[in-house]
XYZ file of C-alpha atoms in Angstrom:
705
model
C 26.439 -18.073 -4.551
C 27.393 -14.519 -5.516
C 26.636 -13.135 -8.999
C 25.024 -16.360 -10.191
C 23.521 -14.429 -13.111
C 26.999 -13.908 -14.607
C 27.744 -17.658 -14.672
C 26.668 -20.187 -17.262
C 24.051 -22.653 -16.038
C 26.591 -25.507 -16.181
C 28.961 -23.521 -13.958
C 26.211 -22.991 -11.369
C 25.433 -26.713 -11.320
C 29.133 -27.518 -10.944
C 29.476 -25.016 -8.086
C 26.958 -27.016 -6.025
C 28.158 -30.406 -7.396
C 24.644 -31.243 -8.542
C 23.024 -32.705 -11.653
C 19.857 -31.185 -13.108
C 18.225 -34.566 -13.600
C 18.834 -36.027 -10.128
C 19.280 -33.138 -7.691
C 20.963 -33.180 -4.295
C 21.688 -36.386 -2.441
C 20.411 -36.741 1.163
C 23.957 -36.143 2.437
C 24.353 -32.977 0.354
C 20.971 -31.734 1.577
C 21.925 -32.201 5.242
C 25.290 -30.522 4.672
C 23.760 -27.501 2.908
C 20.970 -27.238 5.475
C 23.528 -27.076 8.279
C 25.533 -24.490 6.342
C 22.765 -22.188 5.062
C 19.853 -22.896 7.412
C 16.164 -23.085 6.622
C 14.668 -21.140 3.733
C 12.611 -18.647 5.733
C 12.698 -15.072 6.940
C 13.303 -14.889 10.703
C 10.507 -13.428 12.753
C 11.197 -9.970 14.106
C 11.323 -9.786 17.875
C 8.568 -7.371 18.732
C 8.747 -4.995 21.660
C 7.032 -5.961 24.887
C 4.155 -3.932 26.295
C 6.435 -2.629 29.040
C 9.029 -1.430 26.476
C 6.332 0.348 24.489
C 5.000 2.013 27.655
C 8.487 3.212 28.646
C 8.977 4.655 25.143
C 5.960 6.903 25.640
C 7.775 8.617 28.546
C 11.031 9.293 26.685
C 9.796 12.698 25.561
C 11.487 15.465 27.606
C 8.265 17.426 28.078
C 6.478 14.328 29.367
C 9.330 13.666 31.800
C 9.117 17.228 33.142
C 5.382 16.770 33.678
C 5.970 13.427 35.378
C 8.552 14.983 37.694
C 6.218 17.875 38.521
C 3.383 15.447 39.260
C 5.580 13.360 41.568
C 6.768 16.439 43.487
C 3.167 17.673 43.751
C 2.107 14.297 45.158
C 4.863 14.374 47.760
C 3.970 17.912 48.831
C 0.271 17.031 48.938
C 0.984 14.569 51.738
C 2.147 17.421 53.953
C -0.907 19.620 53.351
C -3.015 20.338 56.392
C -6.603 21.348 56.923
C -9.223 21.680 54.164
C -6.661 21.800 51.354
C -5.508 18.215 51.943
C -7.953 16.705 49.380
C -7.735 19.478 46.764
C -3.932 19.289 46.838
C -4.112 15.845 45.239
C -6.324 17.000 42.331
C -3.593 18.677 40.293
C -1.011 15.828 40.322
C -3.805 13.306 39.776
C -5.030 15.153 36.645
C -1.466 15.382 35.287
C -0.881 11.650 35.805
C -4.250 10.857 34.216
C -3.281 12.859 31.126
C 0.103 11.127 30.897
C -1.475 7.678 31.274
C -4.022 8.435 28.536
C -1.193 9.677 26.330
C 0.762 6.446 26.890
C -2.284 4.218 26.256
C -3.020 5.852 22.891
C 0.626 5.611 21.822
C 0.981 1.944 22.822
C -2.308 0.993 21.151
C -1.294 2.620 17.866
C 2.146 1.022 17.768
C 0.777 -2.421 18.628
C -1.649 -2.144 15.710
C 1.223 -1.528 13.270
C 3.765 -3.936 14.819
C 3.418 -6.391 11.906
C 4.790 -4.045 9.209
C 7.989 -6.035 8.596
C 6.298 -9.385 9.233
C 4.004 -8.625 6.266
C 6.915 -9.584 4.000
C 6.550 -13.175 5.199
C 3.286 -13.367 3.222
C 5.404 -13.503 0.077
C 7.126 -16.672 1.271
C 5.665 -19.678 -0.590
C 4.487 -22.624 1.483
C 5.501 -25.447 -0.879
C 8.057 -26.054 -3.616
C 8.825 -28.706 -6.240
C 12.354 -30.130 -6.228
C 14.377 -32.999 -7.645
C 16.259 -35.051 -5.059
C 18.492 -38.081 -5.620
C 16.345 -40.243 -3.318
C 13.349 -39.912 -5.669
C 13.147 -40.558 -9.410
C 10.571 -37.846 -10.062
C 9.828 -34.353 -8.866
C 8.540 -34.114 -5.287
C 6.661 -31.445 -3.361
C 8.281 -30.355 -0.114
C 7.895 -27.484 2.313
C 9.526 -24.385 0.869
C 11.456 -23.834 4.110
C 13.340 -27.100 3.466
C 14.766 -25.952 0.126
C 18.526 -25.304 0.315
C 21.059 -23.752 -2.089
C 21.936 -26.382 -4.690
C 18.422 -27.833 -4.888
C 17.049 -28.390 -8.391
C 13.688 -26.609 -8.385
C 10.854 -26.875 -10.900
C 8.356 -24.029 -11.361
C 5.348 -23.692 -13.652
C 2.496 -21.273 -14.283
C 0.793 -20.205 -11.052
C 3.701 -21.194 -8.794
C 5.296 -18.804 -6.351
C 9.081 -18.998 -6.651
C 10.389 -20.543 -3.374
C 14.001 -19.228 -3.522
C 16.354 -17.191 -5.695
C 16.918 -19.529 -8.644
C 19.341 -19.516 -11.578
C 17.392 -20.871 -14.561
C 19.103 -23.854 -16.189
C 16.433 -24.918 -18.707
C 13.032 -23.700 -19.908
C 10.476 -26.417 -20.677
C 8.028 -24.207 -22.624
C 8.113 -21.810 -25.555
C 8.397 -18.823 -23.202
C 8.765 -18.202 -19.480
C 7.119 -15.057 -18.118
C 7.391 -13.975 -14.489
C 5.398 -11.415 -12.526
C 8.023 -9.833 -10.269
C 6.081 -6.656 -9.470
C 6.332 -7.214 -5.697
C 10.109 -6.968 -5.951
C 10.874 -4.594 -8.831
C 7.575 -2.777 -9.385
C 7.332 -3.897 -13.025
C 3.627 -4.058 -13.886
C 4.234 -6.204 -16.984
C 5.485 -9.768 -16.656
C 9.122 -10.307 -17.635
C 10.302 -12.816 -20.233
C 13.162 -14.947 -18.883
C 15.971 -16.898 -20.595
C 18.877 -19.165 -19.646
C 21.831 -17.205 -21.095
C 24.275 -15.561 -18.712
C 24.182 -11.814 -17.998
C 27.844 -10.697 -17.949
C 27.412 -7.456 -15.981
C 28.191 -8.223 -12.288
C 26.518 -4.949 -11.247
C 23.261 -5.658 -13.080
C 20.119 -4.646 -11.194
C 17.382 -7.174 -10.523
C 15.358 -5.989 -13.531
C 18.258 -6.905 -15.834
C 18.868 -10.371 -14.384
C 16.744 -12.114 -16.998
C 18.140 -15.546 -16.121
C 17.137 -15.354 -12.452
C 13.902 -16.138 -10.620
C 13.470 -14.279 -7.354
C 11.846 -15.629 -4.211
C 8.239 -14.516 -3.754
C 7.600 -13.691 -7.427
C 4.965 -15.530 -9.472
C 5.264 -17.564 -12.662
C 2.824 -15.989 -15.124
C 3.378 -18.399 -18.013
C 5.614 -21.317 -18.892
C 7.631 -23.955 -17.074
C 11.300 -24.037 -16.080
C 13.932 -25.830 -14.017
C 16.736 -24.114 -12.145
C 19.179 -24.396 -9.282
C 18.533 -22.558 -6.017
C 21.413 -20.145 -5.383
C 20.081 -18.222 -2.360
C 17.548 -18.936 0.386
C 16.104 -17.192 3.431
C 17.665 -13.837 4.289
C 20.176 -14.233 1.435
C 17.424 -13.808 -1.169
C 16.595 -10.414 -2.634
C 13.343 -10.233 -0.639
C 15.344 -11.231 2.454
C 17.783 -8.381 1.855
C 14.865 -5.959 1.731
C 13.648 -7.353 5.047
C 17.091 -6.842 6.611
C 17.249 -3.274 5.332
C 13.842 -2.545 6.848
C 14.805 -4.109 10.167
C 18.135 -2.241 10.276
C 16.594 1.160 9.629
C 17.415 3.464 12.527
C 14.600 5.529 13.925
C 15.201 9.236 13.511
C 13.373 11.871 15.474
C 10.636 13.533 13.483
C 10.514 17.327 13.047
C 7.738 17.467 15.647
C 9.760 15.478 18.194
C 12.803 17.666 17.583
C 10.788 20.839 18.145
C 9.118 19.418 21.258
C 12.495 18.373 22.665
C 13.875 21.835 21.970
C 10.815 23.427 23.558
C 11.025 21.116 26.589
C 14.717 21.834 27.062
C 14.205 25.599 26.945
C 11.134 25.362 29.165
C 12.968 23.282 31.777
C 15.777 25.835 31.947
C 13.389 28.780 32.318
C 11.252 26.992 34.921
C 14.303 25.932 36.927
C 15.603 29.496 36.889
C 12.241 30.920 38.001
C 11.819 28.345 40.785
C 15.282 28.982 42.177
C 14.789 32.757 41.891
C 11.405 32.674 43.692
C 12.762 30.498 46.466
C 15.935 32.561 46.967
C 14.100 35.907 46.866
C 11.996 34.778 49.825
C 14.865 33.499 51.987
C 14.434 36.521 54.222
C 10.799 35.549 54.907
C 11.530 31.988 56.028
C 11.395 33.061 59.718
C 8.163 35.080 59.421
C 5.683 34.571 62.288
C 3.114 33.206 59.835
C 5.335 30.114 59.531
C 5.531 29.716 63.301
C 9.017 31.161 63.377
C 10.411 27.930 61.892
C 13.019 28.443 59.188
C 12.403 24.917 57.822
C 8.624 25.444 57.579
C 9.188 28.681 55.700
C 11.655 27.029 53.330
C 9.173 24.220 52.591
C 6.322 26.704 52.099
C 8.204 28.754 49.505
C 9.478 25.567 47.865
C 5.826 24.567 47.387
C 5.159 28.002 45.895
C 8.066 27.517 43.462
C 6.801 24.056 42.469
C 3.286 25.443 41.984
C 4.720 28.085 39.637
C 6.606 25.381 37.739
C 3.502 23.214 37.342
C 1.469 26.243 36.250
C 4.095 27.125 33.634
C 4.125 23.622 32.155
C 1.455 23.102 29.440
C 0.275 19.794 30.859
C -2.422 19.487 28.209
C 0.071 19.747 25.323
C 1.127 16.047 25.167
C -2.496 14.921 25.335
C -3.584 17.397 22.648
C -0.697 16.379 20.367
C -1.367 12.666 20.886
C -5.095 13.134 20.253
C -4.494 15.111 17.053
C -1.998 12.546 15.757
C -4.320 9.668 16.690
C -7.135 11.340 14.737
C -4.721 11.696 11.828
C -3.819 8.004 11.913
C -7.492 7.101 12.069
C -8.220 9.175 8.971
C -5.252 7.603 7.196
C -6.368 4.107 8.219
C -9.657 4.758 6.431
C -7.532 5.316 3.311
C -5.782 1.952 3.939
C -2.596 3.646 5.191
C -1.245 2.147 8.415
C 0.924 4.464 10.513
C 3.451 2.609 12.648
C 4.441 5.609 14.770
C 2.152 8.479 15.750
C 4.692 11.284 15.098
C 5.017 10.024 11.511
C 1.682 11.676 10.784
C 3.157 15.109 11.464
C 6.268 14.180 9.463
C 4.042 13.555 6.471
C 2.616 17.021 6.977
C 6.131 18.501 6.776
C 6.993 16.580 3.615
C 7.762 18.777 0.626
C 8.686 16.091 -1.940
C 7.571 12.459 -2.203
C 9.447 10.080 -4.517
C 7.326 7.027 -5.218
C 7.106 4.152 -7.619
C 3.694 3.087 -8.854
C 3.144 -0.676 -8.922
C 2.792 -2.018 -5.408
C 2.702 1.468 -3.891
C -0.098 3.397 -5.569
C -1.522 0.329 -7.317
C -1.515 -3.394 -6.536
C -0.792 -4.811 -10.018
C -4.315 -6.202 -10.047
C -6.562 -5.550 -13.017
C -10.249 -5.775 -13.803
C -12.397 -5.114 -16.847
C -14.549 -2.009 -16.449
C -15.741 -1.224 -19.995
C -16.217 -3.007 -23.313
C -17.962 -2.405 -26.624
C -19.080 -4.335 -29.694
C -20.436 -3.165 -33.051
C -24.224 -2.694 -33.014
C -24.792 -1.849 -36.687
C -23.013 -0.415 -39.710
C -24.886 1.545 -42.399
C -22.606 2.935 -45.053
C -20.019 5.092 -43.350
C -21.994 5.403 -40.111
C -21.434 2.986 -37.269
C -23.072 2.632 -33.847
C -21.496 0.884 -30.894
C -22.966 -0.895 -27.910
C -20.942 0.115 -24.846
C -21.149 -1.785 -21.570
C -19.936 -1.118 -18.033
C -18.815 -3.895 -15.697
C -19.030 -3.548 -11.923
C -16.888 -5.254 -9.319
C -13.220 -4.871 -8.517
C -10.258 -7.078 -7.666
C -10.418 -10.669 -8.896
C -13.741 -11.588 -7.311
C -16.000 -13.221 -9.974
C -18.961 -11.148 -8.839
C -20.287 -8.170 -10.732
C -22.859 -7.007 -13.225
C -22.747 -6.013 -16.885
C -24.869 -2.927 -17.543
C -25.781 -0.754 -20.519
C -26.771 2.809 -19.662
C -27.311 1.686 -16.075
C -29.608 -1.256 -16.931
C -28.572 -4.915 -16.421
C -27.756 -6.887 -19.562
C -28.282 -10.614 -20.157
C -25.103 -11.354 -22.056
C -26.290 -14.774 -23.258
C -28.920 -13.110 -25.477
C -26.348 -11.228 -27.589
C -24.245 -13.151 -30.121
C -21.507 -10.533 -30.048
C -21.058 -10.860 -26.284
C -21.101 -14.675 -26.469
C -18.240 -14.597 -28.967
C -16.419 -11.970 -26.908
C -16.616 -14.169 -23.800
C -15.458 -17.174 -25.837
C -12.333 -15.321 -26.978
C -11.599 -14.112 -23.432
C -11.822 -17.652 -22.049
C -9.898 -19.489 -24.782
C -7.262 -16.943 -25.794
C -5.983 -17.139 -22.251
C -3.382 -19.111 -20.277
C -4.367 -17.805 -16.844
C -7.120 -18.560 -14.360
C -8.699 -17.543 -11.073
C -7.943 -19.371 -7.844
C -9.617 -19.092 -4.445
C -7.112 -18.999 -1.585
C -8.997 -20.598 1.301
C -6.429 -19.604 3.930
C -6.613 -15.898 3.012
C -10.265 -15.962 1.964
C -9.629 -14.092 -1.304
C -9.526 -14.779 -5.047
C -6.044 -14.649 -6.571
C -4.581 -14.740 -10.057
C -2.774 -17.721 -11.530
C -0.748 -16.275 -14.390
C -0.924 -12.825 -16.002
C -2.876 -10.001 -14.378
C -4.279 -8.970 -17.786
C -5.521 -12.458 -18.640
C -6.894 -13.048 -15.150
C -9.000 -9.901 -15.547
C -10.483 -11.414 -18.727
C -11.267 -14.660 -16.861
C -13.044 -12.609 -14.217
C -15.038 -10.843 -16.963
C -16.195 -14.197 -18.377
C -17.426 -15.232 -14.924
C -19.392 -11.995 -14.580
C -20.919 -12.304 -18.073
C -21.984 -15.991 -17.659
C -23.096 -16.143 -21.301
C -24.318 -19.759 -21.107
C -26.360 -19.176 -17.922
C -24.320 -21.610 -15.842
C -25.880 -22.331 -12.436
C -23.364 -20.912 -9.951
C -25.425 -20.229 -6.825
C -24.810 -23.616 -5.220
C -21.093 -23.762 -5.978
C -18.345 -23.378 -3.420
C -15.944 -20.461 -3.850
C -13.259 -22.825 -5.135
C -15.623 -24.199 -7.797
C -17.016 -20.741 -8.567
C -13.586 -19.359 -9.497
C -13.597 -20.849 -13.036
C -17.134 -22.218 -13.472
C -18.093 -20.225 -16.601
C -14.650 -20.464 -18.218
C -14.729 -24.251 -17.786
C -18.024 -24.472 -19.706
C -16.581 -22.541 -22.658
C -13.394 -24.642 -22.637
C -15.537 -27.789 -22.912
C -17.241 -26.389 -26.008
C -14.038 -25.435 -27.834
C -10.767 -27.364 -27.659
C -7.485 -25.456 -27.787
C -5.160 -27.111 -30.328
C -2.106 -24.857 -30.102
C -1.073 -21.343 -29.127
C 0.904 -18.652 -30.915
C 2.526 -16.865 -27.994
C 2.522 -13.107 -27.625
C 5.413 -11.444 -29.451
C 6.688 -7.875 -29.497
C 6.426 -7.784 -33.284
C 2.807 -8.895 -33.657
C 1.752 -7.483 -30.262
C -0.902 -10.178 -30.046
C -1.569 -13.730 -28.886
C -3.490 -16.291 -30.956
C -5.015 -19.693 -30.207
C -6.196 -22.292 -32.719
C -9.379 -24.043 -31.514
C -11.644 -26.806 -32.752
C -15.204 -27.700 -31.631
C -15.414 -29.838 -28.518
C -19.014 -31.031 -28.672
C -22.294 -29.873 -30.271
C -23.552 -26.740 -28.569
C -24.195 -23.041 -29.028
C -20.500 -22.534 -29.666
C -19.406 -21.392 -33.148
C -18.983 -24.402 -35.436
C -15.776 -25.209 -37.283
C -12.198 -24.414 -36.459
C -11.491 -20.920 -35.188
C -8.458 -18.723 -34.653
C -8.966 -16.383 -31.683
C -6.730 -13.340 -31.244
C -6.214 -10.716 -28.567
C -3.682 -7.916 -28.486
C -2.913 -4.230 -28.857
C -5.796 -2.499 -30.716
C -3.571 -0.833 -33.327
C -1.877 -4.064 -34.359
C -5.001 -6.241 -34.337
C -7.248 -3.757 -36.153
C -4.640 -3.166 -38.873
C -4.777 -6.892 -39.664
C -8.591 -7.021 -39.702
C -10.680 -6.958 -42.890
C -14.148 -7.202 -41.316
C -16.100 -6.360 -38.179
C -18.670 -8.619 -36.551
C -22.228 -7.318 -36.395
C -24.413 -9.881 -34.645
C -23.670 -13.132 -36.488
C -22.657 -11.391 -39.722
C -19.399 -9.828 -40.785
C -19.212 -6.414 -42.422
C -16.216 -4.923 -44.275
C -14.015 -2.768 -42.078
C -14.070 0.565 -43.916
C -12.053 3.665 -43.074
C -14.889 5.523 -41.260
C -15.718 2.413 -39.205
C -12.065 2.007 -38.257
C -11.803 5.711 -37.366
C -14.855 5.442 -35.092
C -13.416 2.408 -33.310
C -9.997 4.024 -32.879
C -11.608 7.232 -31.585
C -13.321 5.318 -28.766
C -10.104 3.464 -27.966
C -8.197 6.762 -27.846
C -10.862 8.274 -25.584
C -10.673 5.343 -23.170
C -6.899 5.163 -23.288
C -6.237 8.861 -22.693
C -9.226 9.945 -20.616
C -9.492 10.534 -16.904
C -9.311 6.813 -16.088
C -6.574 6.029 -18.658
C -7.680 2.466 -19.391
C -5.512 -0.157 -21.000
C -7.315 -1.373 -24.125
C -7.310 -4.745 -25.868
C -8.800 -5.771 -29.205
C -10.331 -9.231 -29.648
C -10.659 -10.875 -33.052
C -11.621 -14.140 -34.758
C -10.642 -15.812 -37.980
C -13.637 -17.902 -38.985
C -11.872 -20.301 -41.359
C -8.229 -20.321 -40.364
C -5.525 -21.783 -42.562
C -3.681 -24.893 -41.587
C -0.755 -24.415 -39.243
C 1.918 -24.750 -41.922
C 0.123 -22.291 -44.243
C -0.285 -19.482 -41.724
C 1.012 -15.951 -42.213
C 1.057 -14.428 -38.755
C 0.877 -10.900 -40.144
C -2.644 -11.478 -41.549
C -4.463 -13.806 -39.215
C -7.772 -12.078 -38.395
C -10.917 -11.153 -40.268
C -13.147 -9.888 -37.506
C -12.919 -7.265 -34.766
C -14.365 -6.682 -31.350
C -12.920 -4.573 -28.591
C -12.792 -4.810 -24.836
C -10.877 -2.612 -22.424
C -9.765 -3.109 -18.873
C -7.806 -1.192 -16.288
C -5.832 -1.565 -13.137
C -7.921 -2.694 -10.250
C -7.809 -0.060 -7.531
C -7.654 2.764 -10.005
C -9.742 4.447 -7.310
C -6.895 3.931 -4.847
C -4.634 5.867 -7.185
C -7.140 8.709 -7.396
C -7.551 8.761 -3.622
C -3.792 8.985 -3.285
C -3.738 11.856 -5.775
C -6.441 13.806 -3.943
C -4.838 13.012 -0.578
C -1.498 14.318 -1.809
C -3.049 17.403 -3.396
C -4.361 18.472 -0.040
C -0.855 18.765 1.489
C 0.898 21.068 -1.030
C 3.795 18.647 -1.467
C 5.520 17.914 -4.772
C 5.380 14.250 -5.716
C 7.967 12.779 -8.044
C 6.856 10.259 -10.697
C 3.078 9.951 -10.632
C 1.165 12.102 -8.217
C 0.427 15.695 -7.878
C 0.565 17.349 -4.504
C -0.382 16.380 -0.981
C -1.601 17.520 2.492
C -2.765 15.932 5.672
C -1.340 18.444 8.103
C -0.330 22.050 7.415
C 1.607 22.628 10.590
C 5.002 23.121 8.991
C 3.785 25.006 5.936
C 1.544 27.340 7.932
C 4.225 28.114 10.515
C 5.246 31.355 8.792
C 1.950 32.177 7.054
C 0.153 35.410 7.843
C -3.202 35.259 9.627
C -4.546 37.450 6.829
C -3.585 34.890 4.191
C -4.435 31.821 6.280
C -7.080 32.794 8.873
C -8.054 30.273 11.575
C -11.504 29.688 10.052
C -9.904 28.265 6.895
C -9.489 25.061 8.915
C -12.750 24.017 10.584
C -10.946 21.412 12.705
C -8.741 24.161 14.122
C -11.787 26.309 14.875
C -13.435 23.363 16.646
C -10.286 22.668 18.700
C -9.945 26.350 19.687
C -13.627 26.535 20.620
C -13.374 23.435 22.785
C -10.221 24.730 24.492
C -11.749 28.146 25.232
C -14.960 26.538 26.498
C -13.023 24.371 28.940
C -11.019 27.378 30.169
C -14.192 29.423 30.776
C -15.746 26.457 32.571
C -12.715 26.158 34.877
C -12.814 29.898 35.627
C -16.554 30.460 36.114
C -18.234 27.124 36.947
C -18.124 26.236 40.662
C -16.445 24.344 42.306
C -13.763 24.224 39.570
C -12.267 27.682 40.390
C -11.709 26.551 43.989
C -10.135 23.239 42.915
C -7.758 24.880 40.448
C -7.235 27.918 42.733
C -8.439 30.452 40.159
C -10.473 33.636 40.455
C -13.127 35.195 38.227
C -12.052 37.795 35.678
C -14.111 40.937 35.194
C -14.857 42.544 31.824
C -12.229 45.226 32.450
C -9.630 42.545 33.155
C -10.505 40.741 29.920
C -10.052 43.992 27.991
C -6.594 44.379 29.520
C -5.747 40.835 28.335
C -6.873 41.707 24.806
C -4.883 44.965 24.811
C -1.751 43.093 25.871
C -2.345 40.377 23.260
C -2.795 42.692 20.273
C 0.847 43.934 20.192
C 1.987 40.315 20.447
C -0.006 39.496 17.292
C 1.566 42.431 15.451
C 5.080 41.390 16.511
C 4.322 37.805 15.462
C 3.134 38.969 12.020
C 6.329 41.016 11.632
C 8.512 38.016 12.526
C 6.601 35.824 10.060
C 7.072 38.437 7.335
C 10.831 38.444 7.938
C 10.942 34.631 7.937
C 8.952 34.346 4.693
C 10.795 36.979 2.711
C 14.352 36.701 3.977
C 15.144 33.607 6.037
C 13.335 30.998 3.903
C 14.768 32.393 0.652
C 18.244 31.736 1.931
């Protein structure tokens, strides 16, 4: 169904001839399944090993080398005498280099073959639908959902198809659609139509998109698109349809190979034709054919000598080293030449969520009030280790471990984090990782509670599934959540009304727990908690608290901060004034998990001198393109130690071939004297000067144009 977001929910139901309460009949299901197919992304047909091997020989320079090696092999068969064995060395070495080059290329591409298939991870395995053959909701495989199905989703569910919301069964419905749109904050959905037919996905507030997660609430809707027709399916098709373009390196190598082949062909023909008059020389036995073959071999030898047979291997090795370094930074390169393309990049346009970050969060710092004396206030600041959503980490103060259960302030802080929360941790046994169920922010607070373990819950013998919410479950048994005041843009906070569950260490009496933006929560506070007492929140105390929050929120790490608060004796529900609902303040901050990944990306980009649009600075992995026209005075070889090492290795191998027996005999070379080396240097020096002059012209005139 096209533009379902512009239609009223009743119109969408009528389009599929379906009722929200009963769903599709078995006949309608079969008809729609035959029409639209299964709700899944088709697997990409990967290339065979043979196809990948052939691709490695599509480079023009490699083909010239392969041709030269084949001709050398053929001519080697006709060698006579002592040179019969040595004649096979040269073509054998060339073929060995080409085979090694192909092996490295195939291995790298096979490692990255699953790039598009990674999108299938966002396909949910199960879905909840209403069908006419059942009176209640039923769980079915997500692939069996068809357009027209009535689908139910609730907190923690992964949306199984593109769905037009028809009714919301909770006060609010919030969806984490960061994997599709890059929005780091969950989006509040509604059922009203969006009249703009050209609305982007971010503006389609009445739609649920396949692969996104329900952060809070419960809703029912009608599936309007499945499989490749979904928004995530369209992205998959765009990725699969992308045509491969030759990289700058491949273009230059092709140009070089084309020019080299023309020059070599011209030289070979010239050498052979110049010696036509010597074909009948007595040294060839007076045979014109023998002479022609002899000078043809000379021409081929010149061609092979002119071809830089080590160039493909050197390029492949350098690119493979580049991909290995990038893999250590969690960047998978699908094609080796892409490494050099990154080096030529001058501007990178990137979004943040899902690219530089993963929309995962974890608590890294928190503080409570230690003591207040007059206008002076001291804070206890704590650091929390561990990243991602794994409930493993340690709370430390100035580097020393802290037993959180011995501090009343931390016990109350953990209680607020656990109860003022609609999310939870879940262990995915198939993937072997902990995942969020609900909001990323609230899941980070759940993870903090597990790390604090304020009631010393025994967790060592628990399975990973049981460990996910062990400490939160204990707190939720001590305090019962009566009702929730959902987060609103006006109050910028969320509140829960709780009553005691059973006698324990938990605070007695009814409580109102609050969490939200520090500015809004602190403005509504009258006191701060110091131990088990409450102290008036004076101006200097407030200024000290806000100064720390500003430091954390604008410092190098740029943490997102939350304030936690409690009302000890809350009013009854009907008497509440939501603008003044707290009398106590504590503060905890948390940040995006993988903040280190963002910093690595920043440093990585800074090294390449490339401008990055939106959030990064600059970048460098390779400097081949940018150093092409740089003077040796400004960018000497020793500024890059890898280049110095490569040059040293190359020169060492050349000297070994020239001076270490029996290599000179195998490669048909002769020793060079000191005088001959001086002649080489004298001839090279003018070349360097001419090269510097050409670079100067390119920098100051050609590039400016």
